[in-house]
mmCIF file with all atom_site columns, C-alpha atoms in Angstrom:
data_model
loop_
_atom_site.group_PDB
_atom_site.id
_atom_site.type_symbol
_atom_site.label_atom_id
_atom_site.label_alt_id
_atom_site.label_comp_id
_atom_site.label_asym_id
_atom_site.label_entity_id
_atom_site.label_seq_id
_atom_site.pdbx_PDB_ins_code
_atom_site.Cartn_x
_atom_site.Cartn_y
_atom_site.Cartn_z
_atom_site.occupancy
_atom_site.B_iso_or_equiv
_atom_site.pdbx_formal_charge
_atom_site.auth_seq_id
_atom_site.auth_comp_id
_atom_site.auth_asym_id
_atom_site.auth_atom_id
_atom_site.pdbx_PDB_model_num
ATOM 1   C CA . MET A 1 1   ? 123.042 139.488 106.618 1.00 0.00 ? 1   MET A CA 1
ATOM 2   C CA . LYS A 1 2   ? 120.295 139.476 103.984 1.00 0.00 ? 2   LYS A CA 1
ATOM 3   C CA . TYR A 1 3   ? 118.932 135.495 104.822 1.00 0.00 ? 3   TYR A CA 1
ATOM 4   C CA . ALA A 1 4   ? 118.670 133.143 107.859 1.00 0.00 ? 4   ALA A CA 1
ATOM 5   C CA . LEU A 1 5   ? 117.841 130.019 107.738 1.00 0.00 ? 5   LEU A CA 1
ATOM 6   C CA . VAL A 1 6   ? 113.889 130.199 109.271 1.00 0.00 ? 6   VAL A CA 1
ATOM 7   C CA . ASN A 1 7   ? 112.529 126.402 109.371 1.00 0.00 ? 7   ASN A CA 1
ATOM 8   C CA . GLY A 1 8   ? 115.672 125.261 107.483 1.00 0.00 ? 8   GLY A CA 1
ATOM 9   C CA . LYS A 1 9   ? 115.374 127.255 104.176 1.00 0.00 ? 9   LYS A CA 1
ATOM 10  C CA . LYS A 1 10  ? 117.701 130.438 103.626 1.00 0.00 ? 10  LYS A CA 1
ATOM 11  C CA . THR A 1 11  ? 115.167 132.543 103.705 1.00 0.00 ? 11  THR A CA 1
ATOM 12  C CA . HIS A 1 12  ? 115.234 136.894 102.587 1.00 0.00 ? 12  HIS A CA 1
ATOM 13  C CA . ILE A 1 13  ? 114.612 139.554 105.202 1.00 0.00 ? 13  ILE A CA 1
ATOM 14  C CA . LYS A 1 14  ? 112.069 140.113 102.793 1.00 0.00 ? 14  LYS A CA 1
ATOM 15  C CA . ASP A 1 15  ? 109.827 136.915 103.048 1.00 0.00 ? 15  ASP A CA 1
ATOM 16  C CA . VAL A 1 16  ? 108.893 137.248 106.930 1.00 0.00 ? 16  VAL A CA 1
ATOM 17  C CA . VAL A 1 17  ? 107.568 139.706 109.364 1.00 0.00 ? 17  VAL A CA 1
ATOM 18  C CA . ARG A 1 18  ? 109.585 141.827 112.011 1.00 0.00 ? 18  ARG A CA 1
ATOM 19  C CA . GLY A 1 19  ? 110.304 139.821 114.748 1.00 0.00 ? 19  GLY A CA 1
ATOM 20  C CA . GLN A 1 20  ? 110.365 136.490 112.990 1.00 0.00 ? 20  GLN A CA 1
ATOM 21  C CA . LEU A 1 21  ? 113.081 133.981 114.343 1.00 0.00 ? 21  LEU A CA 1
ATOM 22  C CA . GLY A 1 22  ? 115.370 131.920 112.591 1.00 0.00 ? 22  GLY A CA 1
ATOM 23  C CA . PHE A 1 23  ? 119.120 131.380 112.624 1.00 0.00 ? 23  PHE A CA 1
ATOM 24  C CA . ASP A 1 24  ? 122.521 132.236 111.145 1.00 0.00 ? 24  ASP A CA 1
ATOM 25  C CA . CYS A 1 25  ? 122.425 130.082 107.865 1.00 0.00 ? 25  CYS A CA 1
ATOM 26  C CA . TRP A 1 26  ? 126.839 130.034 108.384 1.00 0.00 ? 26  TRP A CA 1
ATOM 27  C CA . HIS A 1 27  ? 126.812 129.673 111.969 1.00 0.00 ? 27  HIS A CA 1
ATOM 28  C CA . LYS A 1 28  ? 123.540 127.476 112.060 1.00 0.00 ? 28  LYS A CA 1
ATOM 29  C CA . GLU A 1 29  ? 123.760 127.739 116.233 1.00 0.00 ? 29  GLU A CA 1
ATOM 30  C CA . TYR A 1 30  ? 123.346 131.243 116.471 1.00 0.00 ? 30  TYR A CA 1
ATOM 31  C CA . GLN A 1 31  ? 120.039 132.713 116.700 1.00 0.00 ? 31  GLN A CA 1
ATOM 32  C CA . VAL A 1 32  ? 118.897 135.669 114.721 1.00 0.00 ? 32  VAL A CA 1
ATOM 33  C CA . LYS A 1 33  ? 115.769 138.028 114.647 1.00 0.00 ? 33  LYS A CA 1
ATOM 34  C CA . ALA A 1 34  ? 114.049 140.097 111.811 1.00 0.00 ? 34  ALA A CA 1
ATOM 35  C CA . CYS A 1 35  ? 114.603 143.376 111.919 1.00 0.00 ? 35  CYS A CA 1
ATOM 36  C CA . LYS A 1 36  ? 112.487 145.354 109.650 1.00 0.00 ? 36  LYS A CA 1
ATOM 37  C CA . GLY A 1 37  ? 112.529 149.315 109.313 1.00 0.00 ? 37  GLY A CA 1
ATOM 38  C CA . HIS A 1 38  ? 111.269 151.686 106.702 1.00 0.00 ? 38  HIS A CA 1
ATOM 39  C CA . TYR A 1 39  ? 114.594 151.755 105.331 1.00 0.00 ? 39  TYR A CA 1
ATOM 40  C CA . MET A 1 40  ? 116.809 148.838 106.244 1.00 0.00 ? 40  MET A CA 1
ATOM 41  C CA . GLN A 1 41  ? 115.992 145.167 106.607 1.00 0.00 ? 41  GLN A CA 1
ATOM 42  C CA . TYR A 1 42  ? 118.257 142.610 107.972 1.00 0.00 ? 42  TYR A CA 1
ATOM 43  C CA . TRP A 1 43  ? 118.930 139.595 110.672 1.00 0.00 ? 43  TRP A CA 1
ATOM 44  C CA . LYS A 1 44  ? 121.055 140.446 113.464 1.00 0.00 ? 44  LYS A CA 1
ATOM 45  C CA . TYR A 1 45  ? 122.062 138.204 116.485 1.00 0.00 ? 45  TYR A CA 1
ATOM 46  C CA . THR A 1 46  ? 119.408 137.788 119.559 1.00 0.00 ? 46  THR A CA 1
ATOM 47  C CA . ASP A 1 47  ? 122.198 137.155 121.943 1.00 0.00 ? 47  ASP A CA 1
ATOM 48  C CA . ALA A 1 48  ? 126.072 135.953 121.155 1.00 0.00 ? 48  ALA A CA 1
ATOM 49  C CA . LYS A 1 49  ? 127.076 136.405 118.182 1.00 0.00 ? 49  LYS A CA 1
ATOM 50  C CA . PRO A 1 50  ? 129.609 134.102 116.385 1.00 0.00 ? 50  PRO A CA 1
ATOM 51  C CA . SER A 1 51  ? 133.727 135.103 116.605 1.00 0.00 ? 51  SER A CA 1
ATOM 52  C CA . LEU A 1 52  ? 133.654 135.865 112.846 1.00 0.00 ? 52  LEU A CA 1
ATOM 53  C CA . PRO A 1 53  ? 137.194 135.718 110.633 1.00 0.00 ? 53  PRO A CA 1
ATOM 54  C CA . GLU A 1 54  ? 139.230 139.054 110.028 1.00 0.00 ? 54  GLU A CA 1
ATOM 55  C CA . GLY A 1 55  ? 137.715 140.870 107.837 1.00 0.00 ? 55  GLY A CA 1
ATOM 56  C CA . TYR A 1 56  ? 133.853 139.827 107.771 1.00 0.00 ? 56  TYR A CA 1
ATOM 57  C CA . GLU A 1 57  ? 131.973 142.942 109.637 1.00 0.00 ? 57  GLU A CA 1
ATOM 58  C CA . ASN A 1 58  ? 128.740 143.634 110.468 1.00 0.00 ? 58  ASN A CA 1
ATOM 59  C CA . GLU A 1 59  ? 126.369 144.585 107.326 1.00 0.00 ? 59  GLU A CA 1
ATOM 60  C CA . THR A 1 60  ? 126.632 148.166 106.538 1.00 0.00 ? 60  THR A CA 1
ATOM 61  C CA . GLU A 1 61  ? 124.104 150.073 104.612 1.00 0.00 ? 61  GLU A CA 1
ATOM 62  C CA . TRP A 1 62  ? 126.720 150.254 101.745 1.00 0.00 ? 62  TRP A CA 1
ATOM 63  C CA . HIS A 1 63  ? 127.383 146.150 101.786 1.00 0.00 ? 63  HIS A CA 1
ATOM 64  C CA . ALA A 1 64  ? 123.695 145.699 101.707 1.00 0.00 ? 64  ALA A CA 1
ATOM 65  C CA . ALA A 1 65  ? 123.203 147.867 98.881  1.00 0.00 ? 65  ALA A CA 1
ATOM 66  C CA . TRP A 1 66  ? 125.607 146.180 96.647  1.00 0.00 ? 66  TRP A CA 1
ATOM 67  C CA . LYS A 1 67  ? 124.166 142.989 97.415  1.00 0.00 ? 67  LYS A CA 1
ATOM 68  C CA . SER A 1 68  ? 120.618 143.912 96.788  1.00 0.00 ? 68  SER A CA 1
ATOM 69  C CA . SER A 1 69  ? 120.754 143.429 93.002  1.00 0.00 ? 69  SER A CA 1
ATOM 70  C CA . ILE A 1 70  ? 122.335 139.859 93.120  1.00 0.00 ? 70  ILE A CA 1
ATOM 71  C CA . PHE A 1 71  ? 120.288 136.857 92.700  1.00 0.00 ? 71  PHE A CA 1
ATOM 72  C CA . ASP A 1 72  ? 119.522 135.342 95.776  1.00 0.00 ? 72  ASP A CA 1
ATOM 73  C CA . GLU A 1 73  ? 121.307 131.939 94.841  1.00 0.00 ? 73  GLU A CA 1
ATOM 74  C CA . CYS A 1 74  ? 124.307 133.712 94.623  1.00 0.00 ? 74  CYS A CA 1
ATOM 75  C CA . CYS A 1 75  ? 124.214 135.777 97.629  1.00 0.00 ? 75  CYS A CA 1
ATOM 76  C CA . GLU A 1 76  ? 125.476 135.166 100.505 1.00 0.00 ? 76  GLU A CA 1
ATOM 77  C CA . VAL A 1 77  ? 126.994 131.539 99.874  1.00 0.00 ? 77  VAL A CA 1
ATOM 78  C CA . VAL A 1 78  ? 128.886 129.356 102.582 1.00 0.00 ? 78  VAL A CA 1
ATOM 79  C CA . CYS A 1 79  ? 131.447 127.997 100.757 1.00 0.00 ? 79  CYS A CA 1
ATOM 80  C CA . GLY A 1 80  ? 134.105 124.990 102.027 1.00 0.00 ? 80  GLY A CA 1
ATOM 81  C CA . LEU A 1 81  ? 134.373 121.377 103.017 1.00 0.00 ? 81  LEU A CA 1
ATOM 82  C CA . LYS A 1 82  ? 134.027 122.987 106.816 1.00 0.00 ? 82  LYS A CA 1
ATOM 83  C CA . SER A 1 83  ? 132.074 125.819 106.300 1.00 0.00 ? 83  SER A CA 1
ATOM 84  C CA . GLU A 1 84  ? 134.850 128.023 106.784 1.00 0.00 ? 84  GLU A CA 1
ATOM 85  C CA . HIS A 1 85  ? 133.515 131.224 104.440 1.00 0.00 ? 85  HIS A CA 1
ATOM 86  C CA . ARG A 1 86  ? 130.407 133.271 103.231 1.00 0.00 ? 86  ARG A CA 1
ATOM 87  C CA . ALA A 1 87  ? 131.056 134.540 100.079 1.00 0.00 ? 87  ALA A CA 1
ATOM 88  C CA . ASP A 1 88  ? 129.036 137.651 99.533  1.00 0.00 ? 88  ASP A CA 1
ATOM 89  C CA . ILE A 1 89  ? 128.702 137.019 95.636  1.00 0.00 ? 89  ILE A CA 1
ATOM 90  C CA . LYS A 1 90  ? 129.580 133.410 94.341  1.00 0.00 ? 90  LYS A CA 1
ATOM 91  C CA . THR A 1 91  ? 128.819 132.004 90.897  1.00 0.00 ? 91  THR A CA 1
ATOM 92  C CA . ASP A 1 92  ? 129.632 128.676 89.395  1.00 0.00 ? 92  ASP A CA 1
ATOM 93  C CA . ASP A 1 93  ? 132.977 130.920 88.331  1.00 0.00 ? 93  ASP A CA 1
ATOM 94  C CA . TYR A 1 94  ? 133.645 133.475 90.548  1.00 0.00 ? 94  TYR A CA 1
ATOM 95  C CA . VAL A 1 95  ? 133.471 134.791 94.132  1.00 0.00 ? 95  VAL A CA 1
ATOM 96  C CA . ILE A 1 96  ? 133.168 138.499 94.696  1.00 0.00 ? 96  ILE A CA 1
ATOM 97  C CA . GLU A 1 97  ? 133.913 139.642 98.536  1.00 0.00 ? 97  GLU A CA 1
ATOM 98  C CA . LEU A 1 98  ? 132.629 143.036 99.783  1.00 0.00 ? 98  LEU A CA 1
ATOM 99  C CA . GLN A 1 99  ? 134.947 145.153 101.694 1.00 0.00 ? 99  GLN A CA 1
ATOM 100 C CA . TYR A 1 100 ? 134.226 148.232 103.153 1.00 0.00 ? 100 TYR A CA 1
ATOM 101 C CA . SER A 1 101 ? 136.847 148.583 105.831 1.00 0.00 ? 101 SER A CA 1
ATOM 102 C CA . SER A 1 102 ? 140.747 147.411 105.879 1.00 0.00 ? 102 SER A CA 1
ATOM 103 C CA . ILE A 1 103 ? 141.661 144.181 106.483 1.00 0.00 ? 103 ILE A CA 1
ATOM 104 C CA . SER A 1 104 ? 144.931 142.541 106.493 1.00 0.00 ? 104 SER A CA 1
ATOM 105 C CA . TYR A 1 105 ? 147.017 141.352 103.129 1.00 0.00 ? 105 TYR A CA 1
ATOM 106 C CA . ASP A 1 106 ? 147.795 138.214 104.531 1.00 0.00 ? 106 ASP A CA 1
ATOM 107 C CA . ALA A 1 107 ? 143.974 137.289 105.319 1.00 0.00 ? 107 ALA A CA 1
ATOM 108 C CA . VAL A 1 108 ? 143.158 138.479 101.107 1.00 0.00 ? 108 VAL A CA 1
ATOM 109 C CA . LYS A 1 109 ? 146.020 135.971 100.270 1.00 0.00 ? 109 LYS A CA 1
ATOM 110 C CA . LYS A 1 110 ? 144.254 133.513 102.115 1.00 0.00 ? 110 LYS A CA 1
ATOM 111 C CA . ARG A 1 111 ? 141.033 134.023 101.345 1.00 0.00 ? 111 ARG A CA 1
ATOM 112 C CA . THR A 1 112 ? 142.137 134.616 97.491  1.00 0.00 ? 112 THR A CA 1
ATOM 113 C CA . LYS A 1 113 ? 143.908 131.010 97.195  1.00 0.00 ? 113 LYS A CA 1
ATOM 114 C CA . PHE A 1 114 ? 140.878 129.565 99.679  1.00 0.00 ? 114 PHE A CA 1
ATOM 115 C CA . TYR A 1 115 ? 138.086 131.076 96.456  1.00 0.00 ? 115 TYR A CA 1
ATOM 116 C CA . LYS A 1 116 ? 140.333 129.981 93.807  1.00 0.00 ? 116 LYS A CA 1
ATOM 117 C CA . GLU A 1 117 ? 140.637 126.296 94.924  1.00 0.00 ? 117 GLU A CA 1
ATOM 118 C CA . ILE A 1 118 ? 136.857 125.887 95.564  1.00 0.00 ? 118 ILE A CA 1
ATOM 119 C CA . THR A 1 119 ? 136.060 127.196 91.929  1.00 0.00 ? 119 THR A CA 1
ATOM 120 C CA . ASN A 1 120 ? 138.774 125.575 89.818  1.00 0.00 ? 120 ASN A CA 1
#
């Protein structure tokens, strides 16, 4: 995760100190902690982690590298009336999901249908 809620505000990992606590922007009841090393900076769950839908995986360096060039307001955007998904990249017109590992065809179809409905 590149972002967490700190004092109720979506906060980039670069803007906090190592060990800072926050909450997952998508699953707000789950606490996260800032991990800041020389090469990687990310938020990780402190205890339990939520059960994520198929295809949502732990963030890899590959994933983080793709998102690093995206404006903060378009990155890791929680979507849907029930906050059903977290889009890697979302603009007013497009949603881009960065998928490093394989997911089922049905999961792709469901996600594509969901994102088409919220962007039309």
